[in-house]
Tab-separated table of C-alpha atoms in Angstrom:
chain	number	residue	atom	x	y	z
A	275	UNK	CA	28.474	3.700	56.991
A	276	UNK	CA	26.985	1.191	59.324
A	277	UNK	CA	27.009	3.181	62.519
A	278	UNK	CA	24.965	0.879	64.543
A	279	UNK	CA	27.279	-2.341	63.249
A	280	UNK	CA	30.544	-0.226	64.420
A	281	UNK	CA	29.185	0.394	67.833
A	282	UNK	CA	28.046	-3.264	68.238
A	283	UNK	CA	31.583	-4.170	67.063
A	284	UNK	CA	33.142	-1.671	69.475
A	285	UNK	CA	30.886	-2.888	72.261
A	286	UNK	CA	31.870	-6.417	71.793
A	287	UNK	CA	35.844	-5.502	71.400
A	288	UNK	CA	35.380	-3.638	74.508
A	289	UNK	CA	33.473	-6.597	76.308
A	290	UNK	CA	36.263	-9.026	75.323
A	291	UNK	CA	39.075	-6.707	76.486
A	292	UNK	CA	37.410	-6.076	79.985
A	293	UNK	CA	36.636	-9.651	80.662
A	294	UNK	CA	40.281	-10.728	79.379
A	295	UNK	CA	41.773	-8.059	81.890
A	296	UNK	CA	39.666	-9.397	84.800
A	297	UNK	CA	40.596	-12.890	84.019
A	298	UNK	CA	44.136	-12.091	83.996
A	299	UNK	CA	44.061	-9.916	86.763
A	300	UNK	CA	42.790	-12.821	88.882
A	301	UNK	CA	45.032	-15.326	87.663
A	302	UNK	CA	48.208	-13.368	87.936
A	303	UNK	CA	47.334	-12.057	91.513
A	304	UNK	CA	47.185	-15.846	92.571
A	305	UNK	CA	50.711	-16.530	90.909
A	306	UNK	CA	52.403	-13.763	92.188
A	307	UNK	CA	50.478	-13.932	95.911
A	308	UNK	CA	52.235	-17.453	95.677
A	309	UNK	CA	55.476	-16.108	95.356
A	310	UNK	CA	55.167	-13.112	97.859
A	311	UNK	CA	53.523	-15.551	100.835
A	312	UNK	CA	55.887	-18.196	100.491
A	313	UNK	CA	58.726	-15.876	100.180
A	314	UNK	CA	57.351	-14.167	103.403
A	315	UNK	CA	57.070	-17.270	105.140
A	316	UNK	CA	60.847	-18.094	103.803
A	317	UNK	CA	61.832	-14.925	105.270
A	318	UNK	CA	62.422	-13.100	102.127
A	319	UNK	CA	61.015	-9.507	102.037
A	320	UNK	CA	59.060	-8.401	99.368
A	321	UNK	CA	59.406	-4.527	98.400
A	322	UNK	CA	56.581	-4.200	95.549
A	323	UNK	CA	53.388	-6.347	94.918
A	324	UNK	CA	52.203	-5.138	91.718
A	325	UNK	CA	49.034	-5.570	89.615
A	326	UNK	CA	50.012	-4.570	86.122
A	327	UNK	CA	53.010	-2.562	84.655
A	328	UNK	CA	53.875	1.163	84.378
A	329	UNK	CA	52.779	3.968	86.001
A	330	UNK	CA	51.484	3.508	89.711
A	331	UNK	CA	47.794	4.362	89.781
A	332	UNK	CA	47.062	3.148	93.436
A	333	UNK	CA	49.159	2.032	96.269
A	334	UNK	CA	49.592	1.398	100.098
A	335	UNK	CA	52.235	0.275	102.280
A	336	UNK	CA	51.734	-2.073	104.873
A	337	UNK	CA	52.895	-2.958	108.180
A	338	UNK	CA	56.036	-5.187	106.906
A	339	UNK	CA	57.196	-2.467	104.527
A	340	UNK	CA	55.537	-3.945	101.344
A	341	UNK	CA	54.224	-1.735	98.768
A	342	UNK	CA	50.813	-2.709	97.418
A	343	UNK	CA	49.920	-1.212	93.815
A	344	UNK	CA	47.813	-1.177	90.843
A	345	UNK	CA	49.668	0.101	87.591
A	346	UNK	CA	48.365	1.407	84.506
A	347	UNK	CA	48.990	-1.558	82.176
A	348	UNK	CA	46.994	-4.361	83.650
A	349	UNK	CA	48.441	-7.103	81.437
A	350	UNK	CA	50.526	-9.163	84.123
A	351	UNK	CA	52.209	-8.430	87.530
A	352	UNK	CA	55.226	-8.949	89.488
A	353	UNK	CA	56.397	-9.227	93.084
A	354	UNK	CA	60.045	-7.369	93.687
A	355	UNK	CA	61.977	-8.785	96.286
A	356	UNK	CA	64.593	-6.783	98.390
A	357	UNK	CA	67.775	-6.612	96.405
A	358	UNK	CA	66.430	-7.541	93.243
A	359	UNK	CA	67.593	-5.540	90.041
A	360	UNK	CA	64.330	-6.073	88.162
A	361	UNK	CA	60.737	-7.445	88.678
A	362	UNK	CA	62.026	-10.877	87.391
A	363	UNK	CA	64.614	-11.532	89.999
A	364	UNK	CA	66.814	-12.085	87.103
A	365	UNK	CA	69.594	-10.575	89.142
A	366	UNK	CA	70.785	-8.597	91.927
A	367	UNK	CA	70.936	-5.008	92.335
A	368	UNK	CA	74.789	-4.638	93.423
A	369	UNK	CA	74.449	-0.952	94.986
A	370	UNK	CA	71.704	-2.318	96.991
A	371	UNK	CA	73.166	-5.402	98.045
A	372	UNK	CA	76.590	-3.891	99.238
A	373	UNK	CA	74.759	-1.578	101.672
A	374	UNK	CA	73.196	-4.262	103.542
A	375	UNK	CA	74.374	-6.225	106.581
A	376	UNK	CA	74.789	-10.085	106.429
A	377	UNK	CA	71.493	-10.296	108.557
A	378	UNK	CA	69.475	-7.915	106.042
A	379	UNK	CA	71.113	-9.831	103.063
A	380	UNK	CA	69.209	-13.062	104.659
A	381	UNK	CA	66.019	-11.629	103.657
A	382	UNK	CA	67.021	-10.882	99.924
A	383	UNK	CA	66.005	-13.218	97.145
A	384	UNK	CA	69.966	-13.286	96.320
A	385	UNK	CA	70.992	-14.070	99.772
A	386	UNK	CA	68.329	-16.242	101.263
A	387	UNK	CA	69.087	-20.130	101.423
A	388	UNK	CA	68.799	-22.029	98.209
A	389	UNK	CA	65.706	-23.874	99.680
A	390	UNK	CA	64.040	-20.458	100.445
A	391	UNK	CA	64.744	-19.377	96.964
A	392	UNK	CA	63.318	-22.678	95.088
A	393	UNK	CA	60.343	-22.752	97.357
A	394	UNK	CA	59.458	-19.010	96.645
A	395	UNK	CA	59.899	-19.729	92.896
A	396	UNK	CA	58.093	-22.785	92.778
A	397	UNK	CA	55.219	-21.218	94.715
A	398	UNK	CA	53.612	-19.002	91.611
A	399	UNK	CA	52.822	-22.148	89.535
A	400	UNK	CA	51.794	-23.989	92.562
A	401	UNK	CA	49.301	-21.499	93.470
A	402	UNK	CA	47.914	-21.494	90.076
A	403	UNK	CA	47.200	-25.267	90.069
A	404	UNK	CA	45.803	-24.806	93.638
A	405	UNK	CA	43.338	-22.079	92.348
A	406	UNK	CA	42.345	-24.567	89.577
A	407	UNK	CA	41.586	-27.428	91.805
A	408	UNK	CA	39.664	-25.048	94.143
A	409	UNK	CA	37.612	-23.677	91.574
A	410	UNK	CA	36.845	-26.704	89.717
A	411	UNK	CA	35.876	-28.430	92.849
A	412	UNK	CA	33.819	-25.103	93.977
A	413	UNK	CA	32.242	-25.493	90.922
A	414	UNK	CA	31.211	-29.087	91.600
A	415	UNK	CA	30.363	-28.451	95.023
A	416	UNK	CA	27.920	-25.880	94.179
A	417	UNK	CA	26.200	-27.138	91.149
A	418	UNK	CA	26.202	-30.656	92.531
A	419	UNK	CA	27.066	-34.273	90.960
A	420	UNK	CA	24.726	-36.165	88.913
A	421	UNK	CA	23.270	-38.857	91.217
A	422	UNK	CA	24.190	-42.645	90.603
A	423	UNK	CA	20.928	-43.680	88.843
A	424	UNK	CA	19.843	-41.516	85.617
A	425	UNK	CA	17.320	-39.264	86.698
A	426	UNK	CA	15.620	-36.155	85.075
A	427	UNK	CA	15.641	-33.085	86.776
A	428	UNK	CA	14.504	-31.049	83.798
A	429	UNK	CA	14.007	-31.651	79.863
A	430	UNK	CA	15.661	-29.623	77.078
A	431	UNK	CA	13.598	-28.378	74.467
A	432	UNK	CA	13.838	-30.500	71.159
A	433	UNK	CA	11.315	-30.550	68.277
A	434	UNK	CA	10.103	-34.252	68.595
A	435	UNK	CA	7.467	-36.402	70.671
A	436	UNK	CA	8.389	-36.370	74.202
A	437	UNK	CA	6.844	-38.320	76.776
A	438	UNK	CA	9.280	-38.132	79.568
A	439	UNK	CA	8.879	-35.980	82.361
A	440	UNK	CA	10.883	-34.387	85.015
A	441	UNK	CA	11.490	-36.836	88.136
A	442	UNK	CA	11.700	-39.825	85.896
A	443	UNK	CA	14.294	-42.156	86.470
A	444	UNK	CA	15.534	-44.081	83.239
A	445	UNK	CA	15.523	-47.954	83.678
A	446	UNK	CA	16.140	-48.734	80.082
A	447	UNK	CA	16.534	-47.342	76.681
A	448	UNK	CA	15.406	-49.418	73.727
A	449	UNK	CA	15.355	-52.753	75.997
A	450	UNK	CA	18.863	-52.154	77.460
A	451	UNK	CA	19.138	-51.743	81.185
A	452	UNK	CA	20.557	-48.410	82.694
A	453	UNK	CA	21.464	-48.604	85.991
A	454	UNK	CA	23.972	-45.718	85.820
A	455	UNK	CA	25.445	-43.208	84.094
A	456	UNK	CA	28.234	-45.063	82.287
A	457	UNK	CA	25.682	-47.435	81.438
A	458	UNK	CA	23.666	-44.786	79.693
A	459	UNK	CA	26.678	-43.338	78.113
A	460	UNK	CA	27.635	-46.477	76.808
A	461	UNK	CA	24.185	-46.541	74.607
A	462	UNK	CA	24.727	-43.197	72.969
A	463	UNK	CA	26.452	-44.585	69.935
A	464	UNK	CA	24.355	-47.659	69.931
A	465	UNK	CA	21.093	-45.678	69.288
A	466	UNK	CA	18.996	-46.144	66.145
A	467	UNK	CA	19.220	-43.310	63.673
A	468	UNK	CA	15.885	-42.162	64.545
A	469	UNK	CA	14.849	-38.828	66.298
A	470	UNK	CA	12.899	-40.871	69.179
A	471	UNK	CA	13.385	-44.089	71.245
A	472	UNK	CA	11.656	-45.901	73.522
A	473	UNK	CA	12.325	-45.533	77.301
A	474	UNK	CA	11.496	-47.485	80.511
A	475	UNK	CA	11.267	-44.844	83.366
A	476	UNK	CA	10.036	-45.346	87.154
A	477	UNK	CA	7.640	-42.515	87.655
A	478	UNK	CA	5.765	-42.063	90.899
A	479	UNK	CA	6.317	-45.329	91.858
A	480	UNK	CA	5.217	-47.013	88.511
A	481	UNK	CA	7.361	-48.303	85.690
A	482	UNK	CA	6.055	-46.805	82.341
A	483	UNK	CA	7.288	-47.315	78.654
A	484	UNK	CA	7.298	-43.827	76.960
A	485	UNK	CA	8.747	-42.394	73.717
A	486	UNK	CA	11.275	-39.715	73.986
A	487	UNK	CA	14.200	-38.019	72.249
A	488	UNK	CA	17.395	-39.765	71.321
A	489	UNK	CA	20.014	-39.769	73.998
A	490	UNK	CA	22.061	-37.499	72.629
A	491	UNK	CA	20.336	-35.234	70.110
A	492	UNK	CA	22.049	-32.729	67.652
A	493	UNK	CA	21.496	-30.356	70.463
A	494	UNK	CA	23.889	-27.266	70.676
A	495	UNK	CA	24.984	-26.921	74.282
A	496	UNK	CA	27.775	-24.524	73.616
A	497	UNK	CA	29.315	-22.761	70.892
A	498	UNK	CA	33.004	-22.640	70.870
A	499	UNK	CA	34.899	-19.159	70.097
A	500	UNK	CA	36.764	-18.707	66.700
A	501	UNK	CA	34.571	-21.489	65.075
A	502	UNK	CA	32.409	-21.815	61.884
A	503	UNK	CA	29.203	-22.065	64.236
A	504	UNK	CA	29.823	-18.870	65.889
A	505	UNK	CA	30.163	-17.359	62.972
A	506	UNK	CA	27.175	-18.885	61.405
A	507	UNK	CA	24.934	-17.392	64.417
A	508	UNK	CA	24.408	-20.665	65.895
A	509	UNK	CA	23.234	-20.339	69.602
A	510	UNK	CA	22.988	-22.648	72.401
A	511	UNK	CA	19.763	-24.378	72.744
A	512	UNK	CA	19.747	-24.526	68.710
A	513	UNK	CA	18.825	-28.395	67.454
A	514	UNK	CA	20.271	-29.033	64.042
A	515	UNK	CA	17.903	-31.180	62.386
A	516	UNK	CA	19.669	-31.603	58.732
A	517	UNK	CA	22.853	-31.072	57.043
A	518	UNK	CA	22.975	-30.664	53.137
A	519	UNK	CA	19.415	-32.211	53.416
A	520	UNK	CA	20.346	-35.152	55.134
A	521	UNK	CA	18.585	-35.856	58.650
A	522	UNK	CA	20.825	-35.549	61.785
A	523	UNK	CA	18.670	-36.758	64.546
A	524	UNK	CA	21.769	-37.681	66.390
A	525	UNK	CA	24.902	-35.711	67.095
A	526	UNK	CA	26.714	-38.617	66.024
A	527	UNK	CA	24.742	-38.274	62.438
A	528	UNK	CA	26.124	-34.744	62.295
A	529	UNK	CA	29.490	-35.665	63.091
A	530	UNK	CA	29.660	-37.997	60.079
A	531	UNK	CA	28.409	-35.272	57.676
A	532	UNK	CA	30.794	-32.790	59.079
A	533	UNK	CA	33.715	-35.346	58.874
A	534	UNK	CA	32.827	-36.465	55.263
A	535	UNK	CA	32.495	-32.981	54.109
A	536	UNK	CA	36.653	-32.267	53.818
A	537	UNK	CA	35.745	-28.742	54.817
A	538	UNK	CA	33.248	-27.919	52.033
A	539	UNK	CA	30.368	-25.764	52.866
A	540	UNK	CA	27.559	-27.400	54.634
A	541	UNK	CA	23.930	-26.062	54.613
A	542	UNK	CA	22.425	-26.901	58.130
A	543	UNK	CA	18.836	-26.892	58.865
A	544	UNK	CA	18.374	-25.263	62.375
A	545	UNK	CA	15.259	-25.375	65.056
A	546	UNK	CA	15.140	-22.550	67.295
A	547	UNK	CA	12.327	-21.580	69.780
A	548	UNK	CA	9.612	-23.582	67.364
A	549	UNK	CA	10.832	-22.279	64.223
A	550	UNK	CA	13.512	-23.574	61.529
A	551	UNK	CA	15.886	-21.668	59.386
A	552	UNK	CA	18.839	-22.318	57.366
A	553	UNK	CA	22.537	-21.218	57.768
A	554	UNK	CA	25.681	-22.251	55.787
A	555	UNK	CA	29.039	-22.581	57.133
A	556	UNK	CA	32.073	-24.501	56.387
A	557	UNK	CA	33.781	-27.040	58.854
A	558	UNK	CA	37.477	-25.789	59.896
A	559	UNK	CA	40.448	-28.331	60.407
A	560	UNK	CA	40.481	-28.890	64.137
A	561	UNK	CA	42.296	-31.609	66.839
A	562	UNK	CA	40.269	-34.318	67.221
A	563	UNK	CA	41.153	-37.499	69.379
A	564	UNK	CA	42.873	-40.274	67.903
A	565	UNK	CA	42.351	-44.121	68.331
A	566	UNK	CA	45.966	-43.865	70.124
A	567	UNK	CA	44.661	-41.272	72.531
A	568	UNK	CA	46.510	-38.475	70.915
A	569	UNK	CA	45.083	-36.056	68.452
A	570	UNK	CA	44.605	-35.856	64.719
A	571	UNK	CA	43.443	-33.325	62.562
A	572	UNK	CA	39.841	-33.557	61.654
A	573	UNK	CA	36.969	-31.215	60.811
A	574	UNK	CA	34.621	-29.574	63.192
A	575	UNK	CA	32.130	-26.834	63.105
A	576	UNK	CA	32.734	-25.877	66.811
A	577	UNK	CA	29.740	-27.002	68.904
A	578	UNK	CA	29.249	-29.207	71.830
A	579	UNK	CA	26.613	-31.661	72.354
A	580	UNK	CA	25.039	-33.451	75.457
A	581	UNK	CA	22.039	-35.360	76.941
A	582	UNK	CA	18.582	-34.239	76.025
A	583	UNK	CA	17.910	-33.568	79.824
A	584	UNK	CA	19.476	-32.103	82.785
A	585	UNK	CA	20.171	-34.609	85.323
A	586	UNK	CA	18.992	-34.586	89.104
A	587	UNK	CA	22.119	-33.998	91.247
A	588	UNK	CA	23.333	-34.556	94.728
A	589	UNK	CA	25.533	-32.558	96.949
A	590	UNK	CA	29.254	-34.003	97.034
A	591	UNK	CA	31.033	-34.030	100.092
A	592	UNK	CA	34.131	-31.622	100.356
A	593	UNK	CA	36.675	-34.167	99.604
A	594	UNK	CA	34.838	-35.642	96.624
A	595	UNK	CA	34.406	-32.193	95.321
A	596	UNK	CA	38.170	-31.323	95.716
A	597	UNK	CA	39.313	-34.920	94.400
A	598	UNK	CA	37.229	-33.960	91.002
A	599	UNK	CA	38.729	-30.294	90.915
A	600	UNK	CA	42.372	-32.463	90.848
A	601	UNK	CA	41.331	-34.451	88.424
A	602	UNK	CA	40.035	-31.873	86.297
A	603	UNK	CA	43.269	-29.699	86.606
A	604	UNK	CA	45.329	-32.926	85.677
A	605	UNK	CA	43.341	-33.270	82.774
A	606	UNK	CA	44.171	-30.125	81.532
A	607	UNK	CA	47.646	-30.484	81.945
A	608	UNK	CA	47.466	-34.005	80.521
A	609	UNK	CA	45.875	-32.436	77.500
A	610	UNK	CA	48.150	-29.505	77.161
A	611	UNK	CA	51.039	-32.010	76.797
A	612	UNK	CA	49.169	-34.563	74.395
A	613	UNK	CA	48.424	-31.568	72.002
A	614	UNK	CA	51.843	-30.091	72.069
A	615	UNK	CA	53.301	-33.468	71.367
A	616	UNK	CA	50.935	-33.829	68.427
A	617	UNK	CA	51.854	-30.443	67.199
A	618	UNK	CA	55.541	-31.370	67.354
A	619	UNK	CA	55.053	-34.421	65.112
A	620	UNK	CA	52.712	-32.830	62.667
A	621	UNK	CA	49.183	-34.820	63.751
A	622	UNK	CA	47.828	-31.754	64.285
A	623	UNK	CA	48.654	-27.978	62.863
A	624	UNK	CA	50.378	-25.435	65.039
A	625	UNK	CA	47.502	-22.843	64.437
A	626	UNK	CA	46.106	-24.753	67.452
A	627	UNK	CA	48.596	-22.663	69.464
A	628	UNK	CA	46.538	-19.435	70.629
A	629	UNK	CA	48.106	-16.156	71.201
A	630	UNK	CA	46.787	-13.365	73.326
A	631	UNK	CA	43.989	-12.207	70.913
A	632	UNK	CA	42.699	-16.087	70.706
A	633	UNK	CA	42.837	-16.238	74.642
A	634	UNK	CA	41.098	-12.973	74.834
A	635	UNK	CA	38.329	-14.319	72.592
A	636	UNK	CA	37.822	-17.327	74.213
A	637	UNK	CA	37.375	-15.412	77.467
A	638	UNK	CA	34.886	-12.977	76.071
A	639	UNK	CA	33.106	-15.893	74.584
A	640	UNK	CA	33.017	-17.863	77.807
A	641	UNK	CA	31.864	-14.633	79.748
A	642	UNK	CA	29.007	-14.068	77.116
A	643	UNK	CA	28.023	-17.739	77.919
A	644	UNK	CA	27.519	-17.421	81.515
A	645	UNK	CA	29.306	-16.709	84.829
A	646	UNK	CA	29.905	-20.356	85.371
A	647	UNK	CA	31.589	-20.448	81.774
A	648	UNK	CA	33.709	-17.775	82.778
A	649	UNK	CA	34.896	-19.099	85.902
A	650	UNK	CA	35.628	-22.598	84.358
A	651	UNK	CA	37.719	-20.974	81.758
A	652	UNK	CA	39.530	-18.955	84.503
A	653	UNK	CA	40.226	-22.314	86.009
A	654	UNK	CA	41.777	-23.954	82.898
A	655	UNK	CA	43.889	-20.818	82.043
A	656	UNK	CA	45.427	-20.723	85.594
A	657	UNK	CA	46.508	-24.319	85.274
A	658	UNK	CA	47.665	-23.684	81.580
A	659	UNK	CA	49.758	-20.517	82.991
A	660	UNK	CA	51.199	-22.393	86.146
A	661	UNK	CA	52.267	-25.171	83.617
A	662	UNK	CA	53.954	-22.685	81.113
A	663	UNK	CA	55.708	-20.987	84.276
A	664	UNK	CA	57.390	-24.288	84.892
A	665	UNK	CA	58.835	-24.607	81.458
A	666	UNK	CA	62.391	-24.708	81.758
A	667	UNK	CA	62.968	-21.379	79.841
A	668	UNK	CA	65.124	-18.908	81.440
A	669	UNK	CA	63.121	-15.920	82.573
A	670	UNK	CA	60.165	-18.259	83.474
A	671	UNK	CA	59.929	-19.589	86.896
A	672	UNK	CA	60.900	-23.058	85.686
A	673	UNK	CA	64.074	-21.596	84.596
A	674	UNK	CA	64.973	-20.308	87.731
A	675	UNK	CA	64.240	-23.801	89.049
A	676	UNK	CA	66.793	-25.095	86.630
A	677	UNK	CA	69.460	-22.686	87.713
A	678	UNK	CA	68.809	-23.585	91.355
A	679	UNK	CA	68.695	-27.453	90.734
A	680	UNK	CA	72.424	-26.371	89.183
A	681	UNK	CA	73.503	-24.698	92.142
A	682	UNK	CA	72.186	-27.665	94.434
A	683	UNK	CA	74.196	-30.260	92.478
A	684	UNK	CA	77.452	-27.763	91.879
A	685	UNK	CA	77.641	-26.163	95.145
A	686	UNK	CA	77.586	-22.691	93.493
A	687	UNK	CA	75.261	-20.410	91.082
A	688	UNK	CA	75.965	-20.422	87.415
A	689	UNK	CA	78.249	-17.552	86.452
A	690	UNK	CA	77.017	-13.981	85.705
A	691	UNK	CA	77.814	-14.166	82.278
A	692	UNK	CA	76.209	-17.369	81.671
A	693	UNK	CA	73.159	-16.249	83.611
A	694	UNK	CA	72.920	-13.141	81.096
A	695	UNK	CA	73.273	-15.083	78.079
A	696	UNK	CA	70.596	-17.540	79.372
A	697	UNK	CA	67.981	-14.728	80.299
A	698	UNK	CA	68.571	-13.111	76.905
A	699	UNK	CA	68.047	-16.148	75.063
A	700	UNK	CA	65.134	-17.121	76.943
A	701	UNK	CA	63.373	-13.653	76.784
A	702	UNK	CA	63.960	-13.664	72.780
A	703	UNK	CA	62.203	-17.538	73.053
A	704	UNK	CA	59.362	-16.226	74.876
A	705	UNK	CA	58.770	-13.130	72.551
A	706	UNK	CA	59.198	-15.524	69.324
A	707	UNK	CA	56.363	-17.684	71.261
A	708	UNK	CA	54.109	-14.610	71.519
A	709	UNK	CA	54.561	-13.531	68.203
A	710	UNK	CA	53.945	-17.053	66.785
A	711	UNK	CA	50.581	-17.305	68.767
A	712	UNK	CA	49.847	-13.679	67.611
A	713	UNK	CA	50.143	-14.728	64.045
A	714	UNK	CA	48.098	-17.669	64.395
A	715	UNK	CA	45.544	-15.545	66.283
A	716	UNK	CA	45.379	-13.070	63.062
A	717	UNK	CA	45.913	-15.323	60.219
A	718	UNK	CA	44.572	-19.093	61.124
A	719	UNK	CA	41.056	-20.070	60.716
């Protein structure tokens, strides 16, 4: 029996579970706090604010009479308002409601005005989006934004001649002027199929022509969870110099080999810390961007790339950082809808819909990559959870908002019988989706 292997496997699993619980607790806390605080501002009293479900581990009652608690099973949370029959606010506790005066009923979710109920429900997803915007913007504010002109802060190690130096401003590549990063990015796919190219740089006030690595080498900047690369042992900082004996000086060259493989095994030659070794992996079907902006199924090994240098940065203004955070949050929303649409029409496999195990694995991988990666994934997951909760499915916030819209249009809420049937159907649909996602986690590659 491989005892060290079992211990290592257990340690990896424990790490994944712990960081997943931390990420989920942060996102759920923000979501539920949105319900709580807007409900409080709207005059609706919260009896319980719980992180987790099940037996209570810790609690305290604040001066407003709200019990704040941490429960034994930390996979979610809830706010229970006065008069609620359950944590989902799916119905009223008629016994409690019958004992309340008209003034007291105003402080329940079911006796409050329509605007107060709708605002309280919408606040959960809204706070998830706000968290994402603040985190994305905060990350940019802390790390800085690339200067307008391409300037090298530091060089990333690659196994080729490099005459570039930190502080160089890149004026031209292969004779083509690069006044800004868009111009530099436009040249990535136009570089010759060689490991090195000519640069004209500004160094210490003098213009020089030097030889350096191609702009976008086959440098592993990130290894994606549940991909072929991570299973093959590839790590951030590796450089893939060849695939099946074919040199791959540019990331574009590797992409071409992977695309042509049809999923068949590839032998990669990898440079790491001055040494070369070979590893074998099989590209896996994954969604790739189609010409129409949607997604289609292609083959990938599960790595991301980048420029051969770290750019010099400047400190953005607060407004610029928040605007970028808003754009990144919207990008997550747009990508989610595009991917779902591609699954519906069959352009990509439904295996790309992850369940709790897949999300936990992604969270663990992000945490292993560093604090910045983990925080970024928390922001992306917060957007996804906020969006999911807005879907018009009974038991989700979006379903409650649909009921409130019906009440606004008809002047009365749906009947209790209809609500009960809708809630049961919504719960069945959510559980079905969870089982479907879990089956993808277990059986899809």
